[in-house]
Short mmCIF file of C-alpha atoms in Angstrom, two decimals:
data_model
loop_
_atom_site.label_atom_id
_atom_site.label_comp_id
_atom_site.label_asym_id
_atom_site.label_seq_id
_atom_site.Cartn_x
_atom_site.Cartn_y
_atom_site.Cartn_z
CA MET A 1 163.83 -14.87 -130.37
CA GLU A 2 164.10 -13.26 -126.93
CA HIS A 3 166.23 -14.14 -123.91
CA PHE A 4 166.36 -12.39 -120.54
CA ASP A 5 166.77 -13.25 -116.88
CA VAL A 6 164.35 -12.97 -113.99
CA VAL A 7 166.31 -11.89 -110.95
CA SER A 8 164.70 -12.44 -107.55
CA ALA A 9 165.87 -12.68 -103.97
CA THR A 10 166.12 -16.48 -104.07
CA LYS A 11 166.97 -17.32 -107.66
CA THR A 12 168.00 -15.97 -111.05
CA TYR A 13 166.59 -17.93 -113.96
CA PRO A 14 166.43 -17.47 -117.73
CA VAL A 15 163.36 -16.91 -119.90
CA HIS A 16 163.57 -18.01 -123.53
CA ILE A 17 160.80 -17.04 -125.98
CA GLY A 18 160.67 -18.09 -129.61
CA PRO A 19 159.34 -20.55 -132.20
CA GLY A 20 160.30 -24.23 -132.22
CA LEU A 21 162.06 -24.31 -128.85
CA ARG A 22 160.49 -27.65 -127.91
CA HIS A 23 162.60 -29.39 -130.56
CA ARG A 24 165.81 -28.00 -129.06
CA PHE A 25 164.68 -28.17 -125.44
CA VAL A 26 167.99 -29.44 -124.04
CA GLU A 27 169.87 -26.43 -125.46
CA TRP A 28 167.97 -24.10 -123.16
CA LEU A 29 168.25 -26.09 -119.95
CA PRO A 30 170.46 -24.47 -117.29
CA LYS A 31 171.97 -27.89 -116.46
CA ASP A 32 171.47 -31.60 -117.04
CA PHE A 33 169.12 -33.48 -114.71
CA SER A 34 169.19 -37.18 -113.87
CA THR A 35 165.55 -37.89 -114.83
CA TYR A 36 162.66 -35.82 -116.17
CA LEU A 37 159.01 -36.02 -115.17
CA ILE A 38 156.90 -34.25 -117.76
CA VAL A 39 153.57 -33.15 -116.31
CA SER A 40 151.02 -32.29 -118.99
CA ASP A 41 147.30 -32.46 -119.70
CA ASP A 42 145.68 -34.85 -122.15
CA ILE A 43 145.17 -32.24 -124.87
CA VAL A 44 148.66 -30.72 -124.78
CA ALA A 45 150.32 -34.12 -124.38
CA ALA A 46 148.69 -35.38 -127.57
CA ARG A 47 150.24 -32.49 -129.50
CA TYR A 48 153.63 -31.80 -127.96
CA LEU A 49 154.71 -34.47 -125.48
CA ASP A 50 156.52 -36.63 -128.04
CA ASP A 51 158.51 -33.64 -129.32
CA VAL A 52 159.79 -32.81 -125.85
CA ALA A 53 160.42 -36.44 -124.92
CA VAL A 54 162.55 -36.96 -128.05
CA ALA A 55 164.50 -33.78 -127.33
CA LEU A 56 165.17 -35.03 -123.78
CA LYS A 57 166.26 -38.53 -124.85
CA GLU A 58 163.31 -40.73 -124.04
CA ASN A 59 164.98 -43.28 -121.77
CA ARG A 60 165.21 -40.69 -118.98
CA VAL A 61 161.70 -39.34 -119.37
CA HIS A 62 158.44 -40.20 -117.60
CA ALA A 63 155.09 -38.57 -118.33
CA PHE A 64 152.28 -37.86 -115.88
CA THR A 65 149.20 -36.74 -117.78
CA VAL A 66 146.14 -35.16 -116.18
CA LYS A 67 142.73 -34.25 -117.51
CA ASN A 68 142.59 -30.80 -119.07
CA GLY A 69 140.95 -28.18 -116.90
CA GLU A 70 140.99 -26.46 -113.52
CA GLN A 71 139.82 -29.63 -111.78
CA ALA A 72 143.35 -31.03 -112.16
CA LYS A 73 144.53 -28.63 -109.45
CA SER A 74 143.16 -30.87 -106.71
CA PHE A 75 144.79 -32.54 -103.74
CA GLU A 76 143.97 -35.95 -105.24
CA THR A 77 145.76 -35.19 -108.52
CA TYR A 78 148.71 -33.67 -106.66
CA TYR A 79 148.98 -36.80 -104.47
CA ASP A 80 148.78 -39.03 -107.55
CA GLY A 81 151.60 -37.04 -109.14
CA LEU A 82 153.84 -37.50 -106.10
CA THR A 83 153.06 -41.23 -106.03
CA PHE A 84 153.90 -41.51 -109.74
CA ALA A 85 157.24 -39.76 -109.19
CA LEU A 86 158.08 -42.13 -106.34
CA GLU A 87 157.12 -45.16 -108.39
CA LYS A 88 159.39 -44.03 -111.23
CA GLY A 89 162.30 -43.50 -108.87
CA LEU A 90 162.89 -39.77 -109.29
CA ASP A 91 165.76 -38.58 -107.12
CA ARG A 92 166.87 -35.21 -105.81
CA LYS A 93 168.69 -34.45 -109.08
CA SER A 94 165.58 -35.01 -111.17
CA ALA A 95 163.41 -32.28 -112.66
CA VAL A 96 159.71 -31.76 -113.22
CA VAL A 97 158.82 -30.21 -116.58
CA ALA A 98 155.49 -28.37 -116.72
CA LEU A 99 154.30 -28.75 -120.32
CA GLY A 100 151.00 -26.95 -120.57
CA GLY A 101 149.03 -23.98 -119.35
CA GLY A 102 148.68 -22.33 -115.99
CA VAL A 103 146.90 -25.27 -114.36
CA VAL A 104 149.70 -27.66 -115.32
CA GLY A 105 152.35 -25.15 -114.27
CA ASP A 106 150.82 -24.63 -110.83
CA LEU A 107 150.34 -28.36 -110.23
CA ALA A 108 153.74 -29.43 -111.58
CA GLY A 109 155.48 -26.68 -109.65
CA PHE A 110 153.89 -27.75 -106.39
CA ILE A 111 154.93 -31.35 -107.05
CA ALA A 112 158.50 -30.17 -107.73
CA ALA A 113 158.50 -27.94 -104.64
CA THR A 114 157.46 -30.68 -102.26
CA TYR A 115 158.95 -33.86 -103.73
CA MET A 116 161.98 -34.76 -101.58
CA ARG A 117 161.82 -31.17 -100.25
CA GLY A 118 162.32 -29.71 -103.70
CA ILE A 119 163.78 -30.84 -107.04
CA GLY A 120 164.42 -29.19 -110.40
CA PHE A 121 161.55 -27.40 -112.10
CA ILE A 122 161.25 -26.24 -115.72
CA GLN A 123 158.28 -24.24 -116.98
CA MET A 124 157.31 -24.87 -120.60
CA PRO A 125 154.11 -22.86 -121.10
CA THR A 126 151.90 -23.67 -124.07
CA THR A 127 149.12 -21.12 -123.52
CA LEU A 128 148.99 -17.37 -123.58
CA LEU A 129 147.68 -17.31 -120.01
CA ALA A 130 150.73 -19.22 -118.82
CA HIS A 131 153.07 -16.44 -120.00
CA ASP A 132 152.07 -14.78 -116.73
CA SER A 133 151.86 -17.76 -114.38
CA SER A 134 155.11 -19.37 -115.56
CA VAL A 135 157.18 -16.45 -114.26
CA GLY A 136 157.34 -15.65 -110.56
CA GLY A 137 157.37 -19.00 -108.80
CA LYS A 138 153.80 -19.28 -107.54
CA THR A 139 152.73 -22.91 -107.40
CA GLY A 140 149.75 -24.63 -105.83
CA ILE A 141 146.40 -26.33 -105.94
CA ASN A 142 142.81 -25.35 -105.24
CA HIS A 143 140.56 -26.06 -102.28
CA PRO A 144 136.76 -25.99 -102.18
CA PHE A 145 137.11 -22.83 -100.07
CA GLY A 146 138.98 -21.01 -102.82
CA LYS A 147 141.52 -20.96 -105.60
CA ASN A 148 145.27 -21.49 -104.99
CA LEU A 149 144.87 -21.65 -101.23
CA ILE A 150 147.43 -24.47 -100.90
CA GLY A 151 150.87 -23.97 -102.41
CA SER A 152 154.31 -22.44 -102.19
CA PHE A 153 156.67 -19.97 -103.80
CA TYR A 154 159.04 -22.09 -105.88
CA PRO A 155 160.77 -20.32 -108.81
CA PRO A 156 161.58 -22.47 -111.84
CA ASP A 157 165.10 -23.18 -113.06
CA ALA A 158 164.11 -21.90 -116.50
CA VAL A 159 161.11 -20.81 -118.56
CA ILE A 160 161.15 -22.10 -122.14
CA PHE A 161 158.26 -20.67 -124.16
CA ASP A 162 157.80 -22.14 -127.63
CA THR A 163 155.49 -19.63 -129.32
CA GLU A 164 154.50 -22.16 -132.00
CA THR A 165 152.28 -23.81 -129.40
CA LEU A 166 150.03 -20.74 -129.35
CA SER A 167 148.85 -21.44 -132.90
CA THR A 168 146.75 -24.42 -131.78
CA LEU A 169 144.95 -22.62 -128.95
CA PRO A 170 141.17 -22.20 -129.21
CA MET A 171 140.08 -18.57 -129.18
CA GLU A 172 138.57 -18.96 -125.72
CA GLN A 173 142.03 -19.69 -124.28
CA VAL A 174 143.72 -16.95 -126.32
CA ARG A 175 141.22 -14.46 -124.98
CA SER A 176 141.72 -15.75 -121.43
CA GLY A 177 145.47 -15.25 -121.62
CA PHE A 178 145.24 -11.85 -123.25
CA ALA A 179 143.42 -10.58 -120.16
CA GLU A 180 146.68 -10.90 -118.21
CA VAL A 181 148.56 -9.03 -120.94
CA ILE A 182 146.03 -6.21 -120.63
CA LYS A 183 146.46 -6.29 -116.85
CA HIS A 184 150.22 -5.77 -117.10
CA GLY A 185 149.68 -2.61 -119.11
CA LEU A 186 147.00 -1.31 -116.75
CA ILE A 187 149.08 -1.73 -113.60
CA ARG A 188 152.54 -0.69 -114.77
CA ASP A 189 152.82 0.47 -118.40
CA ALA A 190 150.22 2.91 -119.72
CA ALA A 191 152.02 3.17 -123.07
CA MET A 192 151.85 -0.60 -123.48
CA PHE A 193 148.12 -0.49 -122.74
CA GLU A 194 147.54 2.06 -125.50
CA ASP A 195 149.74 0.08 -127.90
CA LEU A 196 147.61 -3.00 -127.22
CA ARG A 197 144.41 -1.12 -127.98
CA ARG A 198 145.82 0.09 -131.29
CA ALA A 199 147.38 -3.24 -132.32
CA ILE A 200 144.44 -5.44 -131.29
CA PRO A 201 141.22 -3.41 -131.61
CA THR A 202 138.90 -6.42 -131.99
CA GLY A 203 138.84 -10.15 -131.37
CA GLU A 204 139.70 -10.76 -135.03
CA HIS A 205 143.20 -9.40 -134.33
CA LEU A 206 143.94 -11.91 -131.55
CA ALA A 207 146.38 -14.02 -133.57
CA ALA A 208 149.40 -16.10 -132.50
CA GLU A 209 151.84 -14.17 -134.70
CA THR A 210 150.90 -10.94 -132.94
CA PHE A 211 151.84 -12.31 -129.53
CA GLU A 212 155.41 -13.18 -130.42
CA HIS A 213 156.16 -9.47 -130.26
CA ILE A 214 153.86 -8.62 -127.35
CA LEU A 215 154.85 -11.42 -124.97
CA PRO A 216 158.39 -10.26 -124.09
CA ARG A 217 157.10 -6.82 -123.13
CA SER A 218 154.33 -8.28 -120.98
CA ILE A 219 156.60 -10.83 -119.30
CA ARG A 220 159.17 -8.14 -118.50
CA VAL A 221 156.52 -6.25 -116.53
CA LYS A 222 155.93 -9.37 -114.45
CA ALA A 223 159.67 -10.06 -114.14
CA ASP A 224 160.43 -6.52 -112.95
CA ILE A 225 157.77 -6.73 -110.25
CA VAL A 226 158.87 -10.20 -109.11
CA ALA A 227 162.49 -9.02 -108.94
CA SER A 228 161.57 -6.40 -106.37
CA ASP A 229 159.08 -8.46 -104.35
CA GLU A 230 159.27 -12.22 -104.79
CA LYS A 231 157.10 -13.25 -101.82
CA GLU A 232 154.30 -10.73 -102.38
CA LEU A 233 155.04 -8.56 -99.37
CA GLY A 234 154.58 -5.32 -101.29
CA VAL A 235 154.29 -4.35 -104.97
CA ARG A 236 153.84 -7.91 -106.22
CA ALA A 237 150.32 -7.71 -104.88
CA HIS A 238 149.65 -5.27 -107.74
CA LEU A 239 149.63 -8.31 -110.05
CA ASN A 240 146.37 -9.29 -108.34
CA PHE A 241 144.54 -6.41 -110.03
CA GLY A 242 141.13 -7.81 -110.99
CA HIS A 243 141.80 -11.12 -109.27
CA THR A 244 140.06 -10.54 -105.92
CA LEU A 245 136.62 -10.55 -107.49
CA GLY A 246 137.85 -12.70 -110.39
CA HIS A 247 138.78 -15.62 -108.13
CA ALA A 248 135.49 -15.25 -106.26
CA LEU A 249 133.57 -15.46 -109.54
CA GLU A 250 135.44 -18.61 -110.56
CA ALA A 251 134.74 -20.27 -107.22
CA GLU A 252 131.07 -19.26 -107.00
CA LEU A 253 130.29 -20.28 -110.57
CA GLY A 254 132.31 -23.51 -110.28
CA TYR A 255 135.82 -23.85 -111.68
CA GLY A 256 135.69 -24.09 -115.45
CA ALA A 257 132.29 -22.42 -115.87
CA ILE A 258 134.09 -19.20 -116.76
CA THR A 259 137.68 -18.85 -117.94
CA HIS A 260 140.24 -17.24 -115.66
CA GLY A 261 140.71 -14.37 -118.09
CA GLU A 262 136.99 -13.69 -118.37
CA ALA A 263 136.75 -13.58 -114.58
CA VAL A 264 139.74 -11.24 -114.34
CA VAL A 265 138.29 -8.88 -116.96
CA ILE A 266 135.06 -8.55 -114.96
CA GLY A 267 137.21 -8.13 -111.83
CA MET A 268 139.34 -5.40 -113.40
CA LEU A 269 136.32 -3.38 -114.47
CA PHE A 270 134.85 -3.76 -110.99
CA ALA A 271 138.15 -2.64 -109.43
CA MET A 272 138.16 0.43 -111.68
CA ARG A 273 134.65 1.36 -110.57
CA LEU A 274 135.66 0.81 -106.93
CA SER A 275 138.66 3.05 -107.59
CA GLU A 276 136.50 5.88 -108.89
CA ALA A 277 134.30 5.65 -105.79
CA TYR A 278 137.32 5.50 -103.46
CA TYR A 279 139.60 8.14 -105.01
CA LEU A 280 136.86 10.24 -106.64
CA ASN A 281 138.94 10.10 -109.81
CA LYS A 282 137.92 9.52 -113.42
CA LEU A 283 139.11 6.42 -115.25
CA PRO A 284 138.50 5.35 -118.89
CA ILE A 285 135.94 2.74 -117.87
CA ALA A 286 133.51 3.31 -120.74
CA ARG A 287 136.28 3.13 -123.34
CA MET A 288 137.76 0.08 -121.62
CA THR A 289 134.39 -1.69 -121.48
CA GLU A 290 133.70 -1.05 -125.16
CA TRP A 291 137.13 -2.39 -126.16
CA LEU A 292 136.75 -5.50 -124.03
CA GLN A 293 133.34 -6.19 -125.56
CA ASP A 294 134.86 -5.80 -129.04
CA LEU A 295 137.42 -8.41 -128.02
CA GLY A 296 134.61 -10.78 -127.02
CA TYR A 297 134.81 -10.65 -123.22
CA PRO A 298 131.85 -10.67 -120.84
CA VAL A 299 131.92 -7.43 -118.86
CA ALA A 300 129.19 -7.87 -116.23
CA ILE A 301 128.95 -9.93 -113.07
CA PRO A 302 126.68 -12.90 -113.91
CA GLU A 303 123.12 -12.28 -112.77
CA ILE A 304 122.77 -15.68 -111.13
CA LEU A 305 125.28 -14.77 -108.41
CA ASP A 306 124.59 -13.23 -105.02
CA ALA A 307 126.44 -10.11 -103.84
CA GLU A 308 126.72 -11.28 -100.23
CA ALA A 309 128.07 -14.67 -101.31
CA LEU A 310 130.70 -12.98 -103.48
CA LEU A 311 131.72 -10.76 -100.57
CA ALA A 312 132.05 -13.78 -98.27
CA ARG A 313 134.14 -15.59 -100.89
CA MET A 314 136.48 -12.59 -101.22
CA LYS A 315 136.98 -12.55 -97.46
CA ARG A 316 138.36 -16.08 -97.69
CA ASP A 317 140.80 -15.11 -100.42
CA LYS A 318 144.43 -15.81 -99.52
CA LYS A 319 145.23 -12.10 -99.97
CA ALA A 320 142.75 -11.10 -97.27
CA GLU A 321 144.02 -10.40 -93.75
CA ASN A 322 141.89 -11.04 -90.67
CA GLU A 323 138.94 -11.29 -93.07
CA ARG A 324 139.66 -7.74 -94.28
CA ILE A 325 139.54 -7.57 -98.06
CA ARG A 326 142.57 -6.09 -99.78
CA PHE A 327 141.87 -4.66 -103.21
CA VAL A 328 144.27 -3.42 -105.86
CA LEU A 329 142.85 -0.06 -106.87
CA MET A 330 143.82 2.22 -109.76
CA LYS A 331 144.84 5.85 -109.33
CA ARG A 332 145.39 6.18 -113.06
CA VAL A 333 146.20 3.81 -115.90
CA GLY A 334 149.70 2.48 -115.17
CA GLU A 335 149.56 3.26 -111.43
CA VAL A 336 147.84 1.10 -108.81
CA GLU A 337 148.09 0.45 -105.09
CA THR A 338 146.69 -1.99 -102.53
CA VAL A 339 144.02 -0.77 -100.14
CA PHE A 340 141.99 -2.45 -97.39
CA LEU A 341 138.31 -1.73 -97.97
CA GLU A 342 135.31 -1.96 -95.68
CA ASP A 343 132.78 -4.69 -96.44
CA ALA A 344 129.94 -2.21 -96.78
CA PHE A 345 131.86 -0.19 -99.39
CA ILE A 346 132.50 -3.27 -101.54
CA LEU A 347 128.98 -4.63 -101.09
CA ARG A 348 127.44 -1.34 -102.15
CA GLN A 349 129.42 -1.36 -105.42
CA LEU A 350 128.59 -5.02 -106.04
CA ARG A 351 124.88 -4.28 -105.68
CA ILE A 352 125.12 -1.27 -107.97
CA ASP A 353 126.94 -3.29 -110.63
CA MET A 354 124.64 -6.29 -110.40
CA ASN A 355 121.49 -4.16 -110.61
CA ASP A 356 122.94 -2.40 -113.62
CA SER A 357 123.68 -5.75 -115.28
CA ILE A 358 120.06 -6.83 -114.79
CA ARG A 359 118.79 -3.62 -116.41
#
């Protein structure tokens, strides 16, 4: 079992990682809250909601369950969640518990951030992908113009990660979450990246028991970056490696058509090719591509998409400034930086990649 603190400019909060924590949930809370609103999706709720409710003493617990999937991060669902909290009489000493993956965490966090100008918030991730999103305080919902365009920075009061919940994940979700683990090695820890390649050479090695040892190392990368730049004014932007194109792919294909991790993998490979063109350096793209294919990821931009439409979508990304696209580029494995790139430069690489994928 692992315990450590995330220290940021606005809040210090604990992270607890280990098996069976949902049964002893109250032991890991930083304080007692008057009432608890558990936000979960229909799939996770069916498996784990009762365990958490019992641990929290059911008479003080209300559950707001949403449909599984990215579509839950809508204004309508967010509004329904606020209405539910009001109907149940949550007060300013209540807490919202996010029991689920990244979608639930983002939605529940935004409800907590805006209900009565902010109440308690506990992250209880149940997916591998949420090991990344549960730390750092980003909350929000989607808009037809793009992903996560409406939201706030609202750090949780605690992150309680029961690793037993990973054992029930379908491989598609395991693979999606592992993309963020890979990202942490690529942007900050080259040794971790190599360790991952050795420990998990193929998709057959993506097992829940493996992640109990990997997760603390990956989360610490995220925690260290958040500690130095909570509001994404500097190095925290490095965590967006692969996400500029990744978010555009998700939006253009329709949320849910491709997993977040699959989109990020394609985005990371694209960012590495952009980096070679920009820095005139040499990166292990061929080796990286082969490994990702062995893990079962798609590695090419889908042929049905249009390069100009992807470029336009990236210009509407929340990380863009004055419609200038900011990319996280790689100097070498373990070292990245943010760079504003000209449209023509990005479009040229998109066209090269998409022609290659057709051939």
